[in-house]
Coordinates of C-alpha atoms in Angstrom, one line a residue:
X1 CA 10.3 -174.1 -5.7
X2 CA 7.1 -174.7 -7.1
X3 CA 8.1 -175.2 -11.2
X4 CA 6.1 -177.4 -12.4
X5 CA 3.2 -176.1 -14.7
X6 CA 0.1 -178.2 -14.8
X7 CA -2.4 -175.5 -16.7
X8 CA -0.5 -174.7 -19.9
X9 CA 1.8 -176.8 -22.1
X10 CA 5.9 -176.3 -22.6
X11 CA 5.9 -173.5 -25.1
X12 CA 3.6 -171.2 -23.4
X13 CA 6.0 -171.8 -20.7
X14 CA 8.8 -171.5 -22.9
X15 CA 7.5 -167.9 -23.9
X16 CA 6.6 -167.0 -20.6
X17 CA 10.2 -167.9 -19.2
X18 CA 12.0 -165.5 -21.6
X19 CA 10.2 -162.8 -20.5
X20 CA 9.9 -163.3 -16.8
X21 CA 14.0 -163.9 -17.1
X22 CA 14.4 -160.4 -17.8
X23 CA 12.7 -159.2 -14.9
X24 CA 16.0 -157.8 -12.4
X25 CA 14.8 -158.1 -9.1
X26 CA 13.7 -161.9 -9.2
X27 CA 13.9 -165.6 -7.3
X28 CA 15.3 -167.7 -10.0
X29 CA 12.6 -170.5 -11.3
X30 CA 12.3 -172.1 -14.2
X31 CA 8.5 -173.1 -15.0
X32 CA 8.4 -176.3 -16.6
X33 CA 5.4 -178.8 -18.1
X34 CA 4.9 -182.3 -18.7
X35 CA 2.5 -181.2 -21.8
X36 CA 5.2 -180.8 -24.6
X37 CA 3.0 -180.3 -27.4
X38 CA 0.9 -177.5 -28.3
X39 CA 0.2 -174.1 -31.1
X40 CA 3.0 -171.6 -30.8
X41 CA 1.7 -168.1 -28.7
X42 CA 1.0 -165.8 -31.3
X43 CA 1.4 -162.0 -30.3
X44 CA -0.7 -159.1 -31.7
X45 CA 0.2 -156.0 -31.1
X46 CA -2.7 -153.6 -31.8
X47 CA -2.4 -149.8 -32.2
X48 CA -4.9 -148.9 -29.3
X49 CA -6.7 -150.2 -27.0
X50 CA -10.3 -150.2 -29.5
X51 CA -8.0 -152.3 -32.1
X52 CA -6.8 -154.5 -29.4
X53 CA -11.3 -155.4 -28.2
X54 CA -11.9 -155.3 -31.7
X55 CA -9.0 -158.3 -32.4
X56 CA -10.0 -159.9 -29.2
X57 CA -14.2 -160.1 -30.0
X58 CA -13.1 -161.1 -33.8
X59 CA -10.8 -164.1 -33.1
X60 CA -14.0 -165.0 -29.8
X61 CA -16.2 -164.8 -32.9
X62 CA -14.0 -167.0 -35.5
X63 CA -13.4 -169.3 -32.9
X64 CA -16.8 -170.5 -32.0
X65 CA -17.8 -170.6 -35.7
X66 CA -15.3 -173.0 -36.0
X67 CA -16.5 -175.0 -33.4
X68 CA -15.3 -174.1 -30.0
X69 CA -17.3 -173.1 -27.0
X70 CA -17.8 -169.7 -25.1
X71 CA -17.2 -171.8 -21.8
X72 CA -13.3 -172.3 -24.2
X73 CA -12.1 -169.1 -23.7
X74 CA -10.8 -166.6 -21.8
X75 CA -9.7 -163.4 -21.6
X76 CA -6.8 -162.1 -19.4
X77 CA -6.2 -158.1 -18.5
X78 CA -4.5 -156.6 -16.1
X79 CA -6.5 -153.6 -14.3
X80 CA -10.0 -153.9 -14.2
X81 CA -10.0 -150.1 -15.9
X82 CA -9.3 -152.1 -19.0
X83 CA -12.5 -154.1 -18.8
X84 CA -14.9 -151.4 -20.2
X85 CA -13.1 -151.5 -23.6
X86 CA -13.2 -154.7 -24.0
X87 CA -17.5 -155.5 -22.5
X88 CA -18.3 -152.2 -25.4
X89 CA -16.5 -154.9 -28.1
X90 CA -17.9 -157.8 -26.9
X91 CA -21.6 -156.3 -26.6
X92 CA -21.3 -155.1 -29.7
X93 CA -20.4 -158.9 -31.2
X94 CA -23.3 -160.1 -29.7
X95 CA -20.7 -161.9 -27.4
X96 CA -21.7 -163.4 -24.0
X97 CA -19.4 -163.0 -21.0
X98 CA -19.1 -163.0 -17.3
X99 CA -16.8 -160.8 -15.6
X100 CA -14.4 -162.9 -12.7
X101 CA -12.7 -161.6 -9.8
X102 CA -14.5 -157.8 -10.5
X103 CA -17.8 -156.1 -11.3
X104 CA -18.3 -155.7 -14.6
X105 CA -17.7 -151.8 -15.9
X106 CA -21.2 -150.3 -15.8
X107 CA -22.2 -152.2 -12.6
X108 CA -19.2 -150.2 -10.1
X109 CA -20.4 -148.1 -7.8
X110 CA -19.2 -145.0 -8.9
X111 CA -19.9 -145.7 -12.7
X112 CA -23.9 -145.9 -11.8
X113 CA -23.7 -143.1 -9.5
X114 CA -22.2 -140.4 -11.8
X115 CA -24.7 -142.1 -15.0
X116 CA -27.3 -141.5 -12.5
X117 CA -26.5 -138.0 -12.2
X118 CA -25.8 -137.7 -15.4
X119 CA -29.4 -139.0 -16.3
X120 CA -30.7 -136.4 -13.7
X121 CA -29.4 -134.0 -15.6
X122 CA -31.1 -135.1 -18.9
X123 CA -34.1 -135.4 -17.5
X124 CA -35.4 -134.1 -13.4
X125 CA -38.6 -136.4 -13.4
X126 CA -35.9 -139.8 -13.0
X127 CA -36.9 -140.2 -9.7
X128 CA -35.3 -143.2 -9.0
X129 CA -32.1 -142.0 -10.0
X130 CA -32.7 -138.6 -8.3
X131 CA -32.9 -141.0 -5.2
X132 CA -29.7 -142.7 -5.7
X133 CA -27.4 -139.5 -5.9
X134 CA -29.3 -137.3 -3.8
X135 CA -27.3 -138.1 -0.7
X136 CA -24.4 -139.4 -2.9
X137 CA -21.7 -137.5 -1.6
X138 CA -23.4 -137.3 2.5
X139 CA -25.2 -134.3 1.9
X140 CA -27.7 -135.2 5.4
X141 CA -30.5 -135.9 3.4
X142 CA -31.3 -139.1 4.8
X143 CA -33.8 -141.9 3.8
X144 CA -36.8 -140.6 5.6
X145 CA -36.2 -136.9 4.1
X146 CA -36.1 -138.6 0.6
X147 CA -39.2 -140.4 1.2
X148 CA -41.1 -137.3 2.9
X149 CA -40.2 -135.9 -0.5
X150 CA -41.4 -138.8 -2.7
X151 CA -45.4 -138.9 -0.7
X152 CA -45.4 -135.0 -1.3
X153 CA -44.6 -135.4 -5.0
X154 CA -47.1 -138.6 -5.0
X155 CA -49.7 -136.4 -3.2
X156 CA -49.3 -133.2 -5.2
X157 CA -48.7 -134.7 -8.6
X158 CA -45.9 -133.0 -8.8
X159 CA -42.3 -134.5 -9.8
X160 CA -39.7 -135.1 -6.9
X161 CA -37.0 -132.1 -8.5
X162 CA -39.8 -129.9 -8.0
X163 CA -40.5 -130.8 -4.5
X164 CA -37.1 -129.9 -3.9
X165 CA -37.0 -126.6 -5.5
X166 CA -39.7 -125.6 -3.8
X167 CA -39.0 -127.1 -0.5
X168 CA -39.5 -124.2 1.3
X169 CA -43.1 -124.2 0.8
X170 CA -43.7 -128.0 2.6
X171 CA -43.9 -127.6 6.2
X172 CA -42.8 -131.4 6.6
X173 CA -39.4 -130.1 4.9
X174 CA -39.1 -127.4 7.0
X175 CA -35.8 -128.8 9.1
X176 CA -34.3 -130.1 5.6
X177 CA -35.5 -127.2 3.6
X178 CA -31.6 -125.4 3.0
X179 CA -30.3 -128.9 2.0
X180 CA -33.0 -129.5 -0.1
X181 CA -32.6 -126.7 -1.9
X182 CA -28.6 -126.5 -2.3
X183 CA -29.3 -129.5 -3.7
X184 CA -31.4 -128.5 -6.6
X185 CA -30.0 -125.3 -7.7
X186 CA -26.5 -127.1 -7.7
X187 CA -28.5 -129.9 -10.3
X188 CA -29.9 -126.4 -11.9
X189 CA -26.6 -125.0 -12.7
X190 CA -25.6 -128.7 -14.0
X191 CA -28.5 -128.7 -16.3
X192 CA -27.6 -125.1 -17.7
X193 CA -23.9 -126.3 -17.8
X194 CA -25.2 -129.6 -20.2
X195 CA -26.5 -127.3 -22.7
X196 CA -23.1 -125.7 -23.7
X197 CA -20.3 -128.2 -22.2
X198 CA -18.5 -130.5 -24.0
X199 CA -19.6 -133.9 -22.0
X200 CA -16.1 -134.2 -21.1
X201 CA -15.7 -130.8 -19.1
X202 CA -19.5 -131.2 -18.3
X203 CA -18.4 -134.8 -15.8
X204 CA -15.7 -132.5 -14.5
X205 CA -17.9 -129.6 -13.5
X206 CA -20.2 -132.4 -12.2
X207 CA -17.6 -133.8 -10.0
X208 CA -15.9 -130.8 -9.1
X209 CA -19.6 -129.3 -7.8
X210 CA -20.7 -131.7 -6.1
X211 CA -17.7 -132.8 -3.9
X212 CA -17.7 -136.2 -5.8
X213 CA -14.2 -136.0 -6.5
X214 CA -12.9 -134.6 -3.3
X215 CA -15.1 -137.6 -1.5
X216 CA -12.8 -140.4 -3.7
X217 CA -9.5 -138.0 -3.2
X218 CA -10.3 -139.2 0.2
X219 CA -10.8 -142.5 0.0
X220 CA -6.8 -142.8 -0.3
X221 CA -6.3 -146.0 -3.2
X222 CA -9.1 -147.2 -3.3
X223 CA -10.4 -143.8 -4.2
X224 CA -7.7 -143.6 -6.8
X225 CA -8.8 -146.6 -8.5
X226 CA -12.6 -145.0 -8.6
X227 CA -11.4 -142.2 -10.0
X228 CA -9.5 -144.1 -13.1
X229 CA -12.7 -146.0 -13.6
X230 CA -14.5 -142.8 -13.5
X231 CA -11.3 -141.5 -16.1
X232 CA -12.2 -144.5 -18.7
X233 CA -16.0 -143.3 -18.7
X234 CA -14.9 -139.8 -19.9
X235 CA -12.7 -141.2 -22.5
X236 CA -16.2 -142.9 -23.5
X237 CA -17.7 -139.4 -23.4
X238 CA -15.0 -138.0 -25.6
X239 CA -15.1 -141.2 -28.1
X240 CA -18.7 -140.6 -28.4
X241 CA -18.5 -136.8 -29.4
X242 CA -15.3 -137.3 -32.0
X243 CA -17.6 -140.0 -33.8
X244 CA -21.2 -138.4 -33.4
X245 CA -21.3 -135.1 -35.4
X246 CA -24.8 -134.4 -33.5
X247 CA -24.0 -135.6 -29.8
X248 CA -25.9 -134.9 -27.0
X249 CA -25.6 -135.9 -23.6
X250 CA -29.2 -137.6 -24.3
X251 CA -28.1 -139.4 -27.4
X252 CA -24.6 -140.4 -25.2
X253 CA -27.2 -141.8 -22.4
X254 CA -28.7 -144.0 -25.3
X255 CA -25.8 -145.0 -26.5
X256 CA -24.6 -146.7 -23.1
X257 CA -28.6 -147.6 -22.3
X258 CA -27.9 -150.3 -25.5
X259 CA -24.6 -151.9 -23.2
X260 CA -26.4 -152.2 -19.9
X261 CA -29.6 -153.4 -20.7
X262 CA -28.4 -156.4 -22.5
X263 CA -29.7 -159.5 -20.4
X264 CA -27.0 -160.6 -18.2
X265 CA -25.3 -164.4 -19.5
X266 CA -27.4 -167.3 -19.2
X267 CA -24.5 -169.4 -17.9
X268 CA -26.8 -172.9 -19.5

């Protein structure tokens, strides 16, 4: 057996030994260290899981004020779904942090995919983002049809959403013309959907419509944990509207613009 515990000192062990020993279907070990010394654990047991960031970014903050370094401290969770939570608190503290063994929130996959068609949605002429989820479930639009798209808007003056609406009228989009314009009506509908839907029932429609969620559903667990991250942005969403009397998908869009454009952590 592997027992002896070089990291932490004998009463975290101690604490961590009456928990583990109630655990049924376990090897029997006893996790011991030469470190006797040491402050007690203290437990804090917060009401949700905004009081439980909020608790975390405060004692981050009293903790360097007294003299401690970021490079100190470290914060343990147990799925990365719970990350999000916790990067909103510390962003708002003005708290630098790097996120280990996971991407931080914002940058997964599927988290900049949906904001991107969210921000589609709020406004057609982002035409980098327009890029990103145009093919975003397989819809056989393929790189060069995207950029056939972007020299005719480049060439017309017109913006790329209106290429597609039209693309019936561009001979060069002749073979991709149906796609093209499935595409854009489906974003039309969207768009007419965001000016009555809550922004909750407005991701669902968006991921119901355009075979987003069935693409994850099929993905098997990895999927699954997609769709949970995908789950914590909507709580987000919901968050947003119960504490903004005048919310807007646009003003929800700003809101999250002030978490991800923060310069990533000088590590010096």
């Amino acid at each position: 057996k592997l027992e002896q515990n070089y990291r932490s000192h004998e009463r975290i062990l101690d604490a961590a030994n009456a928990v583990i020993s109630k655990a049924r279907e376990r090897k029997g070990k006893t996790l011991w260290s030469a470190r006797k010394e040491g402050p007690r654990p203290r437990v804090y047991t917060a009401p949700n899981e905004y009081a439980e960031a909020e608790f975390v970014a405060k004692e981050i903050d009293r903790l360097v004020r007294e003299g401690r370094s970021y490079a100190d401290i470290s914060v343990l969770y147990r799925m990365h779904t719970q990350s999000r939570v916790l990067e909103e608190k510390l962003r708002t503290y003005g708290i630098p942090y790097q996120v280990y063994g996971g991407q931080s929130f914002y940058e997964r996959k599927e988290i900049k995919d949906v904001m991107s068609y969210l921000s589609v949605l709020n406004n057609p002429n982002d035409a980098v983002r327009l890029a990103r989820i145009i093919n975003e479930p397989k819809r056989k639009i393929g790189d060069s049809t995207v950029n056939a798209v972007a020299e005719i808007a480049a060439g017309t003056g017109a913006a790329m959403f209106d290429v597609l609406e039209h693309a019936d009228e561009y001979a060069s989009l002749a073979r991709k013309t149906a796609d093209l314009m499935a595409f854009a009506a489906m974003m039309r509908g969207l768009m007419e959907a965001a000016d009555t839907l809550p922004l909750g029932e407005l991701l669902d429609e968006l991921l119901d419509r355009t075979g987003y969620l069935a693409m994850l559903q099929a993905e098997g667990f990895e999927g699954q944990t997609r769709i949970e991250n995908i789950e914590e942005l909507k709580s987000t969403m919901n968050r947003y509207e119960e504490e903004n009397a005048e919310h807007s998908l646009s003003g929800f869009l700003e809101e999250i613009s002030l978490y991800t454009d923060i310069d990533k952590y000088d590590p010096n």
